PDB file of C-alpha atoms in Angstrom:
ATOM      1  CA  MET A   1     -56.704 -39.035 -27.291  1.00 44.00           C
ATOM      2  CA  PHE A   2     -57.479 -36.671 -24.753  1.00 51.00           C
ATOM      3  CA  PRO A   3     -58.649 -33.381 -25.306  1.00 56.00           C
ATOM      4  CA  ILE A   4     -56.296 -30.619 -24.348  1.00 57.00           C
ATOM      5  CA  ARG A   5     -58.689 -27.859 -23.179  1.00 60.00           C
ATOM      6  CA  GLY A   6     -60.684 -29.917 -20.802  1.00 58.00           C
ATOM      7  CA  LEU A   7     -57.453 -31.422 -19.384  1.00 64.00           C
ATOM      8  CA  ASP A   8     -56.027 -27.523 -19.247  1.00 77.00           C
ATOM      9  CA  VAL A   9     -59.166 -26.824 -17.234  1.00 77.00           C
ATOM     10  CA  LYS A  10     -58.216 -29.278 -14.643  1.00 81.00           C
ATOM     11  CA  VAL A  11     -55.564 -28.819 -14.039  1.00 82.00           C
ATOM     12  CA  VAL A  12     -56.152 -25.263 -13.827  1.00 82.00           C
ATOM     13  CA  LEU A  13     -59.007 -25.977 -11.377  1.00 82.00           C
ATOM     14  CA  ILE A  14     -56.864 -28.567  -9.018  1.00 86.00           C
ATOM     15  CA  SER A  15     -54.303 -25.906  -8.385  1.00 84.00           C
ATOM     16  CA  LEU A  16     -56.455 -23.408  -7.875  1.00 83.00           C
ATOM     17  CA  CYS A  17     -57.536 -25.581  -5.148  1.00 80.00           C
ATOM     18  CA  ILE A  18     -54.154 -26.346  -3.721  1.00 82.00           C
ATOM     19  CA  LEU A  19     -52.868 -22.810  -3.580  1.00 78.00           C
ATOM     20  CA  TYR A  20     -56.609 -22.299  -1.666  1.00 79.00           C
ATOM     21  CA  TYR A  21     -55.696 -24.675   0.845  1.00 73.00           C
ATOM     22  CA  SER A  22     -52.377 -24.252   1.359  1.00 72.00           C
ATOM     23  CA  THR A  23     -52.818 -20.259   1.873  1.00 72.00           C
ATOM     24  CA  GLN A  24     -55.777 -21.023   5.025  1.00 68.00           C
ATOM     25  CA  SER A  25     -53.711 -23.192   6.873  1.00 62.00           C
ATOM     26  CA  GLU A  26     -51.171 -20.813   6.981  1.00 57.00           C
ATOM     27  CA  GLY A  27     -52.596 -18.760   9.794  1.00 59.00           C
ATOM     28  CA  ARG A  28     -52.829 -22.269  12.188  1.00 58.00           C
ATOM     29  CA  PRO A  29     -49.434 -23.944  14.028  1.00 60.00           C
ATOM     30  CA  VAL A  30     -48.416 -26.891  11.981  1.00 55.00           C
ATOM     31  CA  ILE A  31     -47.368 -28.304  14.959  1.00 68.00           C
ATOM     32  CA  LYS A  32     -48.450 -28.598  18.568  1.00 72.00           C
ATOM     33  CA  ARG A  33     -45.897 -27.835  21.327  1.00 72.00           C
ATOM     34  CA  SER A  34     -44.518 -30.907  22.930  1.00 81.00           C
ATOM     35  CA  ILE A  35     -44.710 -30.984  26.913  1.00 82.00           C
ATOM     36  CA  SER A  36     -41.371 -29.981  27.705  1.00 87.00           C
ATOM     37  CA  GLU A  37     -41.884 -26.889  25.772  1.00 85.00           C
ATOM     38  CA  VAL A  38     -44.865 -26.224  28.116  1.00 86.00           C
ATOM     39  CA  GLN A  39     -42.889 -26.905  31.016  1.00 90.00           C
ATOM     40  CA  LEU A  40     -40.207 -24.487  29.821  1.00 90.00           C
ATOM     41  CA  MET A  41     -42.772 -21.948  29.059  1.00 89.00           C
ATOM     42  CA  HIS A  42     -44.314 -22.329  32.530  1.00 91.00           C
ATOM     43  CA  ASN A  43     -41.210 -22.430  34.264  1.00 92.00           C
ATOM     44  CA  LEU A  44     -39.877 -19.299  32.895  1.00 92.00           C
ATOM     45  CA  GLY A  45     -43.244 -17.624  33.600  1.00 92.00           C
ATOM     46  CA  GLU A  46     -42.209 -18.463  37.473  1.00 93.00           C
ATOM     47  CA  HIS A  47     -39.457 -17.421  37.182  1.00 93.00           C
ATOM     48  CA  LYS A  48     -39.702 -14.052  36.106  1.00 93.00           C
ATOM     49  CA  HIS A  49     -42.636 -13.769  38.779  1.00 94.00           C
ATOM     50  CA  VAL A  50     -40.152 -14.864  41.357  1.00 93.00           C
ATOM     51  CA  GLN A  51     -37.844 -11.840  40.150  1.00 93.00           C
ATOM     52  CA  GLU A  52     -40.295  -8.834  39.926  1.00 94.00           C
ATOM     53  CA  ARG A  53     -41.160  -9.932  43.674  1.00 94.00           C
ATOM     54  CA  GLN A  54     -37.652  -9.989  44.951  1.00 93.00           C
ATOM     55  CA  ASP A  55     -37.298  -6.602  43.070  1.00 92.00           C
ATOM     56  CA  TRP A  56     -40.327  -5.714  44.749  1.00 91.00           C
ATOM     57  CA  LEU A  57     -38.892  -6.394  48.034  1.00 90.00           C
ATOM     58  CA  GLN A  58     -35.573  -5.311  47.579  1.00 88.00           C
ATOM     59  CA  MET A  59     -37.237  -1.873  46.939  1.00 86.00           C
ATOM     60  CA  LYS A  60     -39.797  -1.817  49.580  1.00 85.00           C
ATOM     61  CA  LEU A  61     -37.066  -2.719  52.033  1.00 84.00           C
ATOM     62  CA  ARG A  62     -34.782   0.710  50.579  1.00 81.00           C
ATOM     63  CA  ASP A  63     -38.000   2.766  51.123  1.00 77.00           C
ATOM     64  CA  ILE A  64     -37.351   2.080  55.222  1.00 75.00           C
ATOM     65  CA  HIS A  65     -36.116   4.651  56.965  1.00 63.00           C
ATOM     66  CA  THR A  66     -35.343   2.859  60.648  1.00 60.00           C
ATOM     67  CA  ALA A  67     -31.841   4.210  62.114  1.00 55.00           C
ATOM     68  CA  SER A  68     -31.565   1.657  64.759  1.00 55.00           C
ATOM     69  CA  LEU A  69     -32.465  -1.067  62.204  1.00 52.00           C
ATOM     70  CA  ARG A  70     -30.337   0.619  59.198  1.00 52.00           C
ATOM     71  CA  ASN A  71     -26.950  -0.861  60.438  1.00 52.00           C
ATOM     72  CA  ASP A  72     -29.269  -4.539  61.247  1.00 55.00           C
ATOM     73  CA  LEU A  73     -30.030  -5.003  57.899  1.00 57.00           C
ATOM     74  CA  LEU A  74     -28.732  -7.486  55.331  1.00 57.00           C
ATOM     75  CA  ASP A  75     -27.677  -6.522  51.821  1.00 65.00           C
ATOM     76  CA  LEU A  76     -29.812  -7.505  50.090  1.00 68.00           C
ATOM     77  CA  GLU A  77     -27.648  -9.011  47.257  1.00 71.00           C
ATOM     78  CA  GLU A  78     -26.396 -11.598  49.425  1.00 76.00           C
ATOM     79  CA  LEU A  79     -29.649 -13.051  50.149  1.00 78.00           C
ATOM     80  CA  THR A  80     -30.441 -16.294  48.180  1.00 82.00           C
ATOM     81  CA  PRO A  81     -34.093 -16.558  46.573  1.00 85.00           C
ATOM     82  CA  ASN A  82     -34.890 -19.444  49.798  1.00 88.00           C
ATOM     83  CA  GLU A  83     -34.704 -16.257  52.129  1.00 85.00           C
ATOM     84  CA  VAL A  84     -36.447 -13.484  50.059  1.00 83.00           C
ATOM     85  CA  GLU A  85     -39.508 -16.383  49.315  1.00 88.00           C
ATOM     86  CA  TYR A  86     -39.627 -17.289  52.943  1.00 89.00           C
ATOM     87  CA  ILE A  87     -39.670 -12.420  53.906  1.00 86.00           C
ATOM     88  CA  LEU A  88     -42.102 -12.216  51.109  1.00 86.00           C
ATOM     89  CA  ASN A  89     -44.215 -14.742  52.551  1.00 90.00           C
ATOM     90  CA  ILE A  90     -43.805 -13.314  56.463  1.00 88.00           C
ATOM     91  CA  LEU A  91     -44.527  -9.815  54.916  1.00 87.00           C
ATOM     92  CA  GLU A  92     -47.621 -11.001  53.014  1.00 88.00           C
ATOM     93  CA  LYS A  93     -49.003 -12.589  56.275  1.00 86.00           C
ATOM     94  CA  LEU A  94     -48.334  -9.358  57.724  1.00 84.00           C
ATOM     95  CA  LEU A  95     -50.544  -7.553  55.856  1.00 83.00           C
ATOM     96  CA  ASN A  96     -53.197 -10.078  55.021  1.00 84.00           C
ATOM     97  CA  ALA A  97     -53.266  -9.681  59.301  1.00 78.00           C
ATOM     98  CA  GLN A  98     -54.275  -5.858  58.985  1.00 67.00           C
TER      99      GLN A  98
END
């Protein structure tokens, strides 16, 4: 027969080891992100960046107080993202040239 005291000590020791290692791995991710999730997060970041630039451009264009140009300005809500990107590139080139 097995000695009961020795068996109890082994079970308790193994249980403590399992408990210790299970709590140590809790802070680390179990599964790494897939490539599609990484690409999605990248695209979301780019979209937010473009949206911030569009908002900045709209704010700057509202500050223009030229009377002759006031009637000729397009409504910014009607601009497509490509048009806004084109305008931003032109403005950046003008600012860098100064």
